[in-house]
Amino acid sequence: MSAQENKKSKPINLATKSANAAYFAPMLQSLAEKDELNEVVKNCVVKSCELLDAGVPLYPNDFVKKDDIGELRAEYEGCSAEELSDMKETFVCAGRIVSHRSFGKVCFFHLMDRSGRLQCYASRDALGEESYRFFRKYDVGDIVGVEGHLFRTKTDELTLSCTRVVLLSKSFRSLPEKYKGLTNVEIRYRQRYVDLIVNPRVREIFRKRSKLIREFRAFLEEHGFVEVETPMLQPIAGGAAARPFITHHNALDIPLYMRIAPELYLKRLLVGGFERVFEINRNFRNEGVSVRHNPEFTMCEFYCAYATFTDLMDLTEQLFSRIALEVCGSNIIPYQGEQIDLTPGHWRRITFYDALEQIGGHRPDFYNDFNKVSAYVRERGEKVLKSDKLGKLQAMLFDLDVEPKLIQPTFVYHYPTEISPLARRNKDNPQLTDRYEFFITGREIGNAFSELNDPIDQRMRFEEQVMERNAGDEEACRMDEDYLRALEYGMPPAAGEGIGIDRMVMLFTDSPSIREVILFPLLKPEV
């Protein structure tokens, strides 16, 4: 008999003869098979059986919550014991029990809801003999509803004296210990629901994320941009250099790609007369996972007709200042020991090649020599394809020796044309484009450029990309005839930008890893 079969056949002994025990058998058997069945779970089941035997439901849905803990604390924290004792108001809250101290006929416990924590006091005299007996069977982790009045304890802590405590949802798994918390990083990401319960900082990160996106949207709308939605399933994966995820549409019997960028659809809308558009979008790129990369991520792309890339530099500075003030209260914010100054006008602006020389320490006779750069980036661990041109190697050089040093906000502009297939050529030097990327804390946050609206030039760029793709570059752009057709109807001169929302949240929450700011990051399956 295998170990797995032995687990399945082994009876589970509970210290109860309740007929309701059979109800819990599937859960207990599953936990046993995963070696997760312990005495805590068994005790919870025994208590649950006793509650059910007494007619107490484990998951009722008729309790009406009237008050948030945070609002109570904000309004009454400053009241004295005498003032509270004169109040006749009754409060009705609900939340999770996160701590529990029993003293026989009385008990103190902390209740946590979305807005905060509050100490509660339960006594046999106030609840009654039967209700208090039921209450003694509730555990840390259970969700309960409470009703009562506020008072202050001898230690002056604001406390709710309960006249009623109702079980709303039974918990069968114990929460991590108060002081140890949930320290295993992978478990934190995999069991984010537990992470959110026990780690206040994590909850605050995602509240800030929500506020950041709200402010981002409001800023663009105030500047006349219209929010739109474009396809996430696309017949051609375009708008970026990335490997897509591939799927199949059964009814149409065609392959489809998960969106790697919304760019080409948003620019179709410029052709159609929407002069300012934006989309806060989910993108999917079949790439590795790192502290700054997740295959599924959030971006905002926005496009503005009759604007140039320098206009977007100014707009970006205003945007980040607005978010910094609203989310963090200051234009100067901390990040991993650095003080990042987002004040408009303080952002550095430097060309791509000046950055290679002044920041990367590479002279033109080096970075313009294909063989030298190729050998150098290979030595640094980068993969070089036969199809790679000098511009791409220079971009690798930039990533290695410049990007990590760009701690304070920096616009790097005038990228080589051969690595910017959708950007407008610079009128003074067609080997360069009117494109910039901006960097903060040593990582790229956004990419923008004056848009290429010449359909002939765009077709030639696509053809060059197709040649590179045929030579082995899986991230090169594909030919998109419909997009070219749209350009042939005439697209107004415009500028567009894409900003990584996840990396913005990392910046504004002082988070070192992208997994800290994504609720459910991609992980390997559990073994």
Short mmCIF file of C-alpha atoms in Angstrom, two decimals:
data_model
loop_
_atom_site.label_atom_id
_atom_site.label_comp_id
_atom_site.label_asym_id
_atom_site.label_seq_id
_atom_site.Cartn_x
_atom_site.Cartn_y
_atom_site.Cartn_z
CA MET A 1 0.00 0.00 0.00
CA SER A 2 1.36 3.40 -0.97
CA ALA A 3 1.81 6.20 1.54
CA GLN A 4 -0.94 8.16 -0.21
CA GLU A 5 -3.38 5.24 -0.04
CA ASN A 6 -2.50 4.71 3.61
CA LYS A 7 -3.38 8.34 4.38
CA LYS A 8 -6.72 7.98 2.64
CA SER A 9 -7.62 4.80 4.49
CA LYS A 10 -6.53 5.95 7.94
CA PRO A 11 -9.56 6.96 10.05
CA ILE A 12 -9.64 10.46 11.51
CA ASN A 13 -10.44 10.45 15.19
CA LEU A 14 -12.37 13.39 16.62
CA ALA A 15 -13.27 13.90 20.26
CA THR A 16 -16.97 14.07 19.44
CA LYS A 17 -19.90 11.79 18.75
CA SER A 18 -21.85 14.55 17.01
CA ALA A 19 -23.86 13.54 13.96
CA ASN A 20 -22.60 16.76 12.38
CA ALA A 21 -19.04 15.38 12.31
CA ALA A 22 -19.77 13.70 8.98
CA TYR A 23 -20.24 17.13 7.42
CA PHE A 24 -16.56 17.90 7.96
CA ALA A 25 -15.21 14.57 6.70
CA PRO A 26 -14.29 15.71 3.14
CA MET A 27 -12.30 18.69 4.46
CA LEU A 28 -10.54 16.61 7.09
CA GLN A 29 -9.68 13.89 4.58
CA SER A 30 -8.24 16.43 2.15
CA LEU A 31 -6.12 18.01 4.88
CA ALA A 32 -4.89 14.60 5.98
CA GLU A 33 -3.82 13.72 2.44
CA LYS A 34 -1.78 16.95 2.31
CA ASP A 35 -0.28 16.42 5.78
CA GLU A 36 -2.02 19.61 6.94
CA LEU A 37 -4.36 18.07 9.51
CA ASN A 38 -3.39 19.03 13.05
CA GLU A 39 -4.91 19.35 16.51
CA VAL A 40 -5.88 22.99 15.92
CA VAL A 41 -8.09 21.99 13.00
CA LYS A 42 -9.55 19.05 14.93
CA ASN A 43 -10.40 21.27 17.89
CA CYS A 44 -12.09 23.78 15.59
CA VAL A 45 -14.17 20.99 14.07
CA VAL A 46 -15.19 19.70 17.48
CA LYS A 47 -16.29 23.17 18.55
CA SER A 48 -18.10 23.64 15.25
CA CYS A 49 -19.99 20.40 15.81
CA GLU A 50 -21.06 21.59 19.25
CA LEU A 51 -22.28 24.88 17.78
CA LEU A 52 -24.24 23.11 15.06
CA ASP A 53 -25.71 20.71 17.60
CA ALA A 54 -26.96 23.74 19.53
CA GLY A 55 -28.51 25.26 16.39
CA VAL A 56 -25.85 27.94 15.87
CA PRO A 57 -25.09 28.34 12.12
CA LEU A 58 -21.46 28.62 11.11
CA TYR A 59 -22.06 30.85 8.07
CA PRO A 60 -25.19 33.00 8.50
CA ASN A 61 -25.85 35.92 6.19
CA ASP A 62 -28.40 38.05 8.02
CA PHE A 63 -26.17 40.25 10.20
CA VAL A 64 -26.25 43.95 9.27
CA LYS A 65 -23.02 45.85 9.88
CA LYS A 66 -23.60 49.54 10.58
CA ASP A 67 -20.27 50.95 11.74
CA ASP A 68 -16.66 50.83 10.54
CA ILE A 69 -14.00 50.53 13.23
CA GLY A 70 -11.87 53.25 11.68
CA GLU A 71 -14.74 55.72 11.82
CA LEU A 72 -15.43 54.87 15.46
CA ARG A 73 -11.82 55.38 16.40
CA ALA A 74 -11.60 58.66 14.49
CA GLU A 75 -14.70 60.05 16.18
CA TYR A 76 -14.36 58.74 19.72
CA GLU A 77 -10.64 58.17 20.36
CA GLY A 78 -10.40 61.59 21.96
CA CYS A 79 -13.35 61.05 24.32
CA SER A 80 -12.70 60.58 28.01
CA ALA A 81 -14.04 57.67 30.05
CA GLU A 82 -16.66 59.97 31.55
CA GLU A 83 -17.81 61.20 28.15
CA LEU A 84 -18.14 57.66 26.87
CA SER A 85 -20.08 56.54 29.93
CA ASP A 86 -22.64 59.29 29.30
CA MET A 87 -23.23 58.10 25.74
CA LYS A 88 -26.28 55.99 25.04
CA GLU A 89 -25.37 55.08 21.47
CA THR A 90 -25.02 51.44 20.47
CA PHE A 91 -22.57 50.45 17.72
CA VAL A 92 -22.73 47.46 15.39
CA CYS A 93 -19.45 46.28 13.84
CA ALA A 94 -18.18 43.15 12.11
CA GLY A 95 -14.74 41.77 11.40
CA ARG A 96 -12.18 39.10 12.15
CA ILE A 97 -11.00 38.12 15.61
CA VAL A 98 -7.24 38.64 15.53
CA SER A 99 -6.41 38.21 19.21
CA HIS A 100 -8.16 36.63 22.18
CA ARG A 101 -7.53 36.74 25.96
CA SER A 102 -9.88 34.79 28.19
CA PHE A 103 -10.28 35.25 31.95
CA GLY A 104 -13.03 32.80 32.74
CA LYS A 105 -16.23 34.81 32.92
CA VAL A 106 -14.85 37.67 30.81
CA CYS A 107 -12.81 37.92 27.63
CA PHE A 108 -10.95 40.62 25.70
CA PHE A 109 -10.47 40.25 21.96
CA HIS A 110 -9.42 42.47 19.07
CA LEU A 111 -11.69 42.80 16.07
CA MET A 112 -10.26 43.86 12.70
CA ASP A 113 -12.22 45.14 9.71
CA ARG A 114 -11.16 46.94 6.53
CA SER A 115 -10.57 50.19 8.41
CA GLY A 116 -8.70 49.15 11.55
CA ARG A 117 -8.69 47.24 14.84
CA LEU A 118 -10.71 47.70 18.01
CA GLN A 119 -10.54 45.97 21.37
CA CYS A 120 -13.80 44.31 22.41
CA TYR A 121 -14.93 43.09 25.82
CA ALA A 122 -17.29 40.16 26.31
CA SER A 123 -18.65 38.96 29.64
CA ARG A 124 -21.04 36.24 30.73
CA ASP A 125 -23.16 38.82 32.55
CA ALA A 126 -23.62 41.00 29.48
CA LEU A 127 -24.09 38.24 26.90
CA GLY A 128 -26.03 35.78 29.01
CA GLU A 129 -25.08 32.26 30.01
CA GLU A 130 -25.90 30.52 26.73
CA SER A 131 -24.52 33.17 24.37
CA TYR A 132 -21.30 33.41 26.37
CA ARG A 133 -20.94 29.62 26.22
CA PHE A 134 -21.23 29.80 22.44
CA PHE A 135 -18.79 32.72 22.32
CA ARG A 136 -16.17 30.64 24.19
CA LYS A 137 -16.14 28.30 21.18
CA TYR A 138 -15.12 31.05 18.78
CA ASP A 139 -11.44 31.14 17.74
CA VAL A 140 -8.87 33.63 16.50
CA GLY A 141 -9.53 33.91 12.79
CA ASP A 142 -13.32 33.66 13.08
CA ILE A 143 -15.39 36.47 11.59
CA VAL A 144 -18.01 37.80 13.99
CA GLY A 145 -20.54 40.56 14.33
CA VAL A 146 -20.62 42.55 17.56
CA GLU A 147 -22.99 45.04 19.13
CA GLY A 148 -22.39 47.21 22.19
CA HIS A 149 -21.28 50.53 23.62
CA LEU A 150 -17.86 52.18 23.97
CA PHE A 151 -15.91 52.60 27.18
CA ARG A 152 -12.33 52.89 28.36
CA THR A 153 -10.50 50.17 30.25
CA LYS A 154 -8.26 50.76 33.27
CA THR A 155 -5.35 51.05 30.81
CA ASP A 156 -7.32 53.77 28.96
CA GLU A 157 -7.86 51.70 25.78
CA LEU A 158 -10.97 52.47 23.74
CA THR A 159 -13.06 49.30 23.92
CA LEU A 160 -16.45 48.04 22.78
CA SER A 161 -18.41 46.35 25.55
CA CYS A 162 -20.41 43.68 23.74
CA THR A 163 -24.05 42.97 24.42
CA ARG A 164 -24.12 40.64 21.42
CA VAL A 165 -21.55 38.57 19.55
CA VAL A 166 -22.62 36.58 16.48
CA LEU A 167 -20.53 34.06 14.56
CA LEU A 168 -20.55 34.98 10.86
CA SER A 169 -17.84 32.74 9.40
CA LYS A 170 -15.90 29.92 11.04
CA SER A 171 -12.17 29.66 10.43
CA PHE A 172 -10.46 26.27 10.57
CA ARG A 173 -6.88 27.34 10.02
CA SER A 174 -4.81 29.20 12.59
CA LEU A 175 -3.33 32.58 11.71
CA PRO A 176 0.45 33.10 12.00
CA GLU A 177 1.69 34.11 15.42
CA LYS A 178 1.41 37.81 16.24
CA TYR A 179 5.12 38.56 16.51
CA LYS A 180 6.50 36.10 13.95
CA GLY A 181 3.92 36.96 11.33
CA LEU A 182 4.07 35.45 7.84
CA THR A 183 7.79 35.61 7.10
CA ASN A 184 8.24 33.13 4.25
CA VAL A 185 8.16 35.30 1.12
CA GLU A 186 6.83 32.63 -1.23
CA ILE A 187 4.06 31.69 1.19
CA ARG A 188 3.18 35.36 1.53
CA TYR A 189 2.71 35.68 -2.24
CA ARG A 190 1.03 32.30 -2.65
CA GLN A 191 -1.36 32.82 0.27
CA ARG A 192 -1.92 36.52 -0.18
CA TYR A 193 -5.23 36.27 1.67
CA VAL A 194 -3.32 35.39 4.86
CA ASP A 195 -0.66 38.00 4.12
CA LEU A 196 -3.35 40.67 3.94
CA ILE A 197 -4.86 39.56 7.24
CA VAL A 198 -1.67 39.65 9.29
CA ASN A 199 0.47 42.33 7.60
CA PRO A 200 -0.91 45.89 7.83
CA ARG A 201 1.84 47.20 5.51
CA VAL A 202 0.68 44.89 2.73
CA ARG A 203 -2.88 46.16 3.03
CA GLU A 204 -1.55 49.71 2.88
CA ILE A 205 0.43 48.97 -0.30
CA PHE A 206 -2.71 47.94 -2.13
CA ARG A 207 -4.73 50.84 -0.79
CA LYS A 208 -2.03 53.14 -2.16
CA ARG A 209 -2.07 51.25 -5.45
CA SER A 210 -5.80 51.88 -5.77
CA LYS A 211 -5.35 55.56 -4.93
CA LEU A 212 -2.46 55.90 -7.38
CA ILE A 213 -4.51 54.51 -10.26
CA ARG A 214 -7.43 56.72 -9.32
CA GLU A 215 -5.23 59.82 -9.35
CA PHE A 216 -3.59 58.75 -12.63
CA ARG A 217 -7.00 58.41 -14.25
CA ALA A 218 -8.23 61.72 -12.83
CA PHE A 219 -5.10 63.55 -14.04
CA LEU A 220 -5.54 62.35 -17.62
CA GLU A 221 -9.27 63.08 -17.65
CA GLU A 222 -8.59 66.59 -16.38
CA HIS A 223 -6.25 67.04 -19.34
CA GLY A 224 -8.94 66.06 -21.82
CA PHE A 225 -8.08 62.38 -22.35
CA VAL A 226 -10.87 59.85 -22.96
CA GLU A 227 -10.58 56.40 -21.43
CA VAL A 228 -11.13 53.53 -23.89
CA GLU A 229 -10.81 49.75 -24.04
CA THR A 230 -9.01 47.82 -26.76
CA PRO A 231 -8.75 44.06 -27.43
CA MET A 232 -6.75 41.82 -25.12
CA LEU A 233 -7.01 38.96 -27.65
CA GLN A 234 -5.34 40.06 -30.87
CA PRO A 235 -4.74 38.37 -34.23
CA ILE A 236 -1.31 40.05 -34.39
CA ALA A 237 0.77 40.72 -31.29
CA GLY A 238 2.07 44.24 -31.86
CA GLY A 239 3.01 47.50 -30.24
CA ALA A 240 6.10 46.22 -28.42
CA ALA A 241 9.12 43.97 -28.77
CA ALA A 242 8.14 40.93 -26.70
CA ARG A 243 7.23 37.25 -26.93
CA PRO A 244 3.46 36.79 -26.65
CA PHE A 245 1.32 34.10 -25.08
CA ILE A 246 -0.51 32.17 -27.80
CA THR A 247 -4.03 30.80 -27.56
CA HIS A 248 -6.67 29.49 -29.99
CA HIS A 249 -10.22 30.54 -30.77
CA ASN A 250 -12.23 27.38 -31.33
CA ALA A 251 -15.27 28.85 -33.10
CA LEU A 252 -13.21 30.81 -35.63
CA ASP A 253 -10.41 28.21 -35.67
CA ILE A 254 -7.70 30.86 -35.59
CA PRO A 255 -4.66 31.47 -33.38
CA LEU A 256 -4.80 34.53 -31.16
CA TYR A 257 -2.25 36.32 -29.03
CA MET A 258 -2.60 37.80 -25.57
CA ARG A 259 -1.95 41.51 -25.82
CA ILE A 260 1.65 42.62 -25.35
CA ALA A 261 0.67 46.29 -25.75
CA PRO A 262 -2.43 48.28 -26.79
CA GLU A 263 -0.43 50.80 -28.82
CA LEU A 264 -1.49 50.03 -32.36
CA TYR A 265 -5.18 49.96 -31.46
CA LEU A 266 -4.99 53.23 -29.54
CA LYS A 267 -3.32 54.90 -32.52
CA ARG A 268 -6.09 53.60 -34.75
CA LEU A 269 -8.37 55.72 -32.56
CA LEU A 270 -6.23 58.78 -33.31
CA VAL A 271 -6.95 58.11 -36.97
CA GLY A 272 -10.66 57.90 -36.12
CA GLY A 273 -10.70 61.34 -34.52
CA PHE A 274 -10.16 60.63 -30.81
CA GLU A 275 -7.38 63.15 -30.29
CA ARG A 276 -6.60 62.24 -26.66
CA VAL A 277 -7.08 58.66 -25.49
CA PHE A 278 -5.79 56.45 -22.73
CA GLU A 279 -6.17 52.92 -21.49
CA ILE A 280 -5.20 51.41 -18.16
CA ASN A 281 -4.56 47.93 -19.40
CA ARG A 282 -3.38 44.44 -18.59
CA ASN A 283 -0.56 43.18 -20.80
CA PHE A 284 0.95 39.71 -21.10
CA ARG A 285 4.51 38.95 -22.12
CA ASN A 286 5.98 35.48 -22.22
CA GLU A 287 9.17 36.42 -20.44
CA GLY A 288 11.07 35.58 -17.29
CA VAL A 289 10.14 36.48 -13.74
CA SER A 290 12.30 38.84 -11.68
CA VAL A 291 12.02 41.55 -9.03
CA ARG A 292 10.88 43.91 -11.79
CA HIS A 293 9.12 41.55 -14.23
CA ASN A 294 5.86 39.63 -14.02
CA PRO A 295 4.44 38.03 -17.20
CA GLU A 296 1.06 39.67 -16.49
CA PHE A 297 1.30 43.35 -15.64
CA THR A 298 -0.55 46.67 -15.70
CA MET A 299 0.31 49.69 -17.83
CA CYS A 300 -1.25 52.96 -18.79
CA GLU A 301 -0.79 54.10 -22.38
CA PHE A 302 -1.99 57.51 -23.50
CA TYR A 303 -1.82 59.30 -26.85
CA CYS A 304 -2.16 62.98 -27.63
CA ALA A 305 -2.63 64.38 -31.13
CA TYR A 306 -0.71 67.52 -32.09
CA ALA A 307 1.87 66.97 -29.37
CA THR A 308 5.55 66.02 -29.37
CA PHE A 309 7.64 63.85 -27.10
CA THR A 310 8.93 66.94 -25.29
CA ASP A 311 5.35 67.89 -24.44
CA LEU A 312 4.97 64.49 -22.79
CA MET A 313 8.12 65.04 -20.75
CA ASP A 314 6.48 68.06 -19.16
CA LEU A 315 3.19 66.20 -18.72
CA THR A 316 4.98 63.26 -17.08
CA GLU A 317 6.69 65.49 -14.54
CA GLN A 318 3.32 67.03 -13.64
CA LEU A 319 1.71 63.58 -13.40
CA PHE A 320 4.31 62.16 -11.03
CA SER A 321 4.25 65.29 -8.89
CA ARG A 322 0.46 65.07 -8.61
CA ILE A 323 0.58 61.42 -7.57
CA ALA A 324 3.45 61.99 -5.14
CA LEU A 325 1.57 64.76 -3.38
CA GLU A 326 -1.72 62.86 -3.25
CA VAL A 327 -0.33 59.45 -2.27
CA CYS A 328 2.75 60.38 -0.22
CA GLY A 329 2.17 64.01 0.72
CA SER A 330 5.45 65.27 -0.76
CA ASN A 331 7.39 65.57 -4.01
CA ILE A 332 10.37 64.01 -2.22
CA ILE A 333 9.73 60.38 -1.37
CA PRO A 334 11.88 57.63 0.20
CA TYR A 335 12.88 54.58 -1.77
CA GLN A 336 15.19 51.89 -0.36
CA GLY A 337 17.35 54.41 1.49
CA GLU A 338 17.32 57.07 -1.25
CA GLN A 339 15.35 60.32 -1.29
CA ILE A 340 13.76 60.61 -4.74
CA ASP A 341 12.96 64.16 -5.87
CA LEU A 342 9.97 64.21 -8.21
CA THR A 343 9.59 67.99 -8.25
CA PRO A 344 8.77 69.21 -11.78
CA GLY A 345 11.77 70.88 -13.35
CA HIS A 346 14.23 68.76 -11.35
CA TRP A 347 14.20 65.82 -13.76
CA ARG A 348 17.41 65.27 -15.67
CA ARG A 349 17.28 65.15 -19.50
CA ILE A 350 20.14 63.53 -21.43
CA THR A 351 20.52 61.94 -24.86
CA PHE A 352 21.02 58.21 -25.26
CA TYR A 353 24.58 58.52 -26.52
CA ASP A 354 25.58 61.17 -23.99
CA ALA A 355 24.31 58.80 -21.29
CA LEU A 356 26.48 55.98 -22.66
CA GLU A 357 29.50 58.25 -22.44
CA GLN A 358 28.87 60.42 -19.36
CA ILE A 359 27.15 57.83 -17.16
CA GLY A 360 28.21 54.51 -18.66
CA GLY A 361 31.82 55.58 -19.16
CA HIS A 362 32.04 54.39 -22.79
CA ARG A 363 33.60 56.54 -25.49
CA PRO A 364 32.13 56.80 -29.02
CA ASP A 365 35.03 54.83 -30.56
CA PHE A 366 33.94 51.92 -28.32
CA TYR A 367 30.13 52.03 -28.43
CA ASN A 368 30.14 52.61 -32.22
CA ASP A 369 32.33 49.52 -32.82
CA PHE A 370 30.05 46.52 -33.39
CA ASN A 371 32.69 43.91 -32.62
CA LYS A 372 33.86 45.59 -29.42
CA VAL A 373 30.35 46.09 -28.05
CA SER A 374 29.33 42.56 -29.06
CA ALA A 375 32.28 41.03 -27.23
CA TYR A 376 31.69 43.21 -24.18
CA VAL A 377 28.00 42.39 -23.73
CA ARG A 378 28.71 38.68 -24.29
CA GLU A 379 31.28 38.82 -21.51
CA ARG A 380 28.63 40.42 -19.30
CA GLY A 381 26.30 37.48 -19.89
CA GLU A 382 24.03 38.86 -22.61
CA LYS A 383 22.90 36.70 -25.53
CA VAL A 384 23.79 38.13 -28.95
CA LEU A 385 21.98 36.93 -32.07
CA LYS A 386 23.37 36.96 -35.59
CA SER A 387 20.55 39.30 -36.58
CA ASP A 388 21.37 41.86 -33.88
CA LYS A 389 22.45 45.23 -35.15
CA LEU A 390 24.62 47.83 -33.48
CA GLY A 391 21.67 49.76 -32.08
CA LYS A 392 20.39 46.73 -30.21
CA LEU A 393 23.85 46.02 -28.79
CA GLN A 394 24.11 49.64 -27.69
CA ALA A 395 20.77 49.22 -25.92
CA MET A 396 22.20 46.18 -24.11
CA LEU A 397 25.22 48.27 -23.16
CA PHE A 398 22.90 50.94 -21.82
CA ASP A 399 20.94 48.40 -19.76
CA LEU A 400 24.16 47.07 -18.24
CA ASP A 401 26.11 50.22 -17.46
CA VAL A 402 23.71 53.17 -17.46
CA GLU A 403 20.25 52.15 -16.28
CA PRO A 404 21.29 50.93 -12.79
CA LYS A 405 22.87 54.34 -12.10
CA LEU A 406 19.76 56.38 -12.94
CA ILE A 407 18.44 56.77 -9.41
CA GLN A 408 16.94 60.25 -9.62
CA PRO A 409 14.27 60.89 -12.31
CA THR A 410 15.96 61.00 -15.72
CA PHE A 411 14.65 61.29 -19.28
CA VAL A 412 16.95 59.59 -21.79
CA TYR A 413 16.02 60.62 -25.34
CA HIS A 414 17.00 60.25 -29.00
CA TYR A 415 17.20 56.46 -29.19
CA PRO A 416 18.56 54.78 -32.33
CA THR A 417 15.96 54.31 -35.07
CA GLU A 418 16.69 50.61 -35.52
CA ILE A 419 15.47 49.81 -32.00
CA SER A 420 12.47 52.16 -32.21
CA PRO A 421 10.28 50.76 -35.00
CA LEU A 422 7.18 52.82 -34.15
CA ALA A 423 8.81 56.17 -33.32
CA ARG A 424 9.20 59.24 -35.55
CA ARG A 425 12.66 59.93 -36.93
CA ASN A 426 14.42 63.02 -35.67
CA LYS A 427 14.25 65.68 -38.40
CA ASP A 428 17.92 66.63 -37.98
CA ASN A 429 19.32 63.10 -37.72
CA PRO A 430 17.19 60.28 -39.23
CA GLN A 431 19.38 57.69 -37.49
CA LEU A 432 17.77 58.81 -34.24
CA THR A 433 14.15 59.00 -33.11
CA ASP A 434 12.21 61.49 -31.04
CA ARG A 435 11.79 58.93 -28.33
CA TYR A 436 12.59 58.82 -24.65
CA GLU A 437 12.50 56.39 -21.80
CA PHE A 438 12.48 57.64 -18.25
CA PHE A 439 14.15 56.01 -15.30
CA ILE A 440 13.81 56.26 -11.55
CA THR A 441 15.60 54.16 -8.91
CA GLY A 442 17.67 52.40 -11.54
CA ARG A 443 14.78 51.01 -13.55
CA GLU A 444 12.75 52.02 -16.59
CA ILE A 445 9.31 53.35 -15.63
CA GLY A 446 8.01 54.53 -18.98
CA ASN A 447 8.59 54.82 -22.72
CA ALA A 448 7.34 57.58 -25.02
CA PHE A 449 7.87 59.07 -28.44
CA SER A 450 6.58 61.29 -31.14
CA GLU A 451 4.56 58.86 -33.21
CA LEU A 452 5.51 57.68 -36.67
CA ASN A 453 2.51 58.55 -38.85
CA ASP A 454 4.14 58.10 -42.28
CA PRO A 455 2.70 54.82 -43.65
CA ILE A 456 5.56 54.30 -46.12
CA ASP A 457 8.26 54.71 -43.49
CA GLN A 458 6.25 52.52 -41.11
CA ARG A 459 5.95 49.77 -43.72
CA MET A 460 9.72 49.79 -44.27
CA ARG A 461 10.29 49.58 -40.51
CA PHE A 462 7.90 46.64 -40.26
CA GLU A 463 9.70 44.90 -43.12
CA GLU A 464 13.02 45.32 -41.32
CA GLN A 465 11.45 43.85 -38.19
CA VAL A 466 10.09 40.90 -40.16
CA MET A 467 13.59 40.23 -41.52
CA GLU A 468 14.99 40.28 -37.99
CA ARG A 469 12.21 37.96 -36.86
CA ASN A 470 12.97 35.52 -39.67
CA ALA A 471 16.62 35.65 -38.62
CA GLY A 472 15.76 34.45 -35.13
CA ASP A 473 14.63 37.46 -33.09
CA GLU A 474 11.37 36.22 -31.53
CA GLU A 475 10.65 39.64 -30.00
CA ALA A 476 10.76 41.58 -33.28
CA CYS A 477 7.51 43.20 -34.44
CA ARG A 478 5.20 41.53 -36.94
CA MET A 479 3.73 43.06 -40.08
CA ASP A 480 0.32 44.61 -39.40
CA GLU A 481 -1.39 45.45 -42.68
CA ASP A 482 -4.55 46.77 -41.05
CA TYR A 483 -2.56 49.25 -38.98
CA LEU A 484 -0.76 50.39 -42.14
CA ARG A 485 -4.16 50.80 -43.82
CA ALA A 486 -5.25 53.00 -40.92
CA LEU A 487 -2.15 55.17 -41.34
CA GLU A 488 -2.93 55.48 -45.05
CA TYR A 489 -6.17 57.25 -44.08
CA GLY A 490 -4.01 59.78 -42.23
CA MET A 491 -3.07 59.93 -38.55
CA PRO A 492 -2.47 63.36 -37.05
CA PRO A 493 0.98 64.14 -35.70
CA ALA A 494 0.96 62.86 -32.14
CA ALA A 495 2.94 61.67 -29.17
CA GLY A 496 2.25 58.67 -26.96
CA GLU A 497 3.55 57.18 -23.74
CA GLY A 498 3.35 53.94 -21.82
CA ILE A 499 3.98 53.84 -18.07
CA GLY A 500 4.33 50.70 -15.98
CA ILE A 501 1.78 50.95 -13.18
CA ASP A 502 3.36 48.14 -11.15
CA ARG A 503 6.75 49.85 -11.16
CA MET A 504 5.11 53.13 -10.22
CA VAL A 505 3.50 51.42 -7.23
CA MET A 506 6.90 49.98 -6.28
CA LEU A 507 8.27 53.52 -6.26
CA PHE A 508 5.47 55.11 -4.26
CA THR A 509 5.28 52.30 -1.68
CA ASP A 510 9.05 51.78 -1.23
CA SER A 511 8.73 48.17 -2.40
CA PRO A 512 11.87 46.38 -3.68
CA SER A 513 10.06 43.72 -5.74
CA ILE A 514 7.22 43.81 -8.23
CA ARG A 515 5.71 40.83 -6.44
CA GLU A 516 5.08 43.05 -3.44
CA VAL A 517 2.69 45.23 -5.44
CA ILE A 518 0.81 42.56 -7.43
CA LEU A 519 -1.86 40.83 -5.37
CA PHE A 520 -1.34 37.42 -6.97
CA PRO A 521 2.01 37.27 -8.81
CA LEU A 522 2.81 34.31 -11.03
CA LEU A 523 4.47 31.47 -9.11
CA LYS A 524 5.48 27.93 -9.87
CA PRO A 525 2.77 25.40 -9.00
CA GLU A 526 2.93 23.99 -5.49
CA VAL A 527 4.65 20.61 -5.35
#
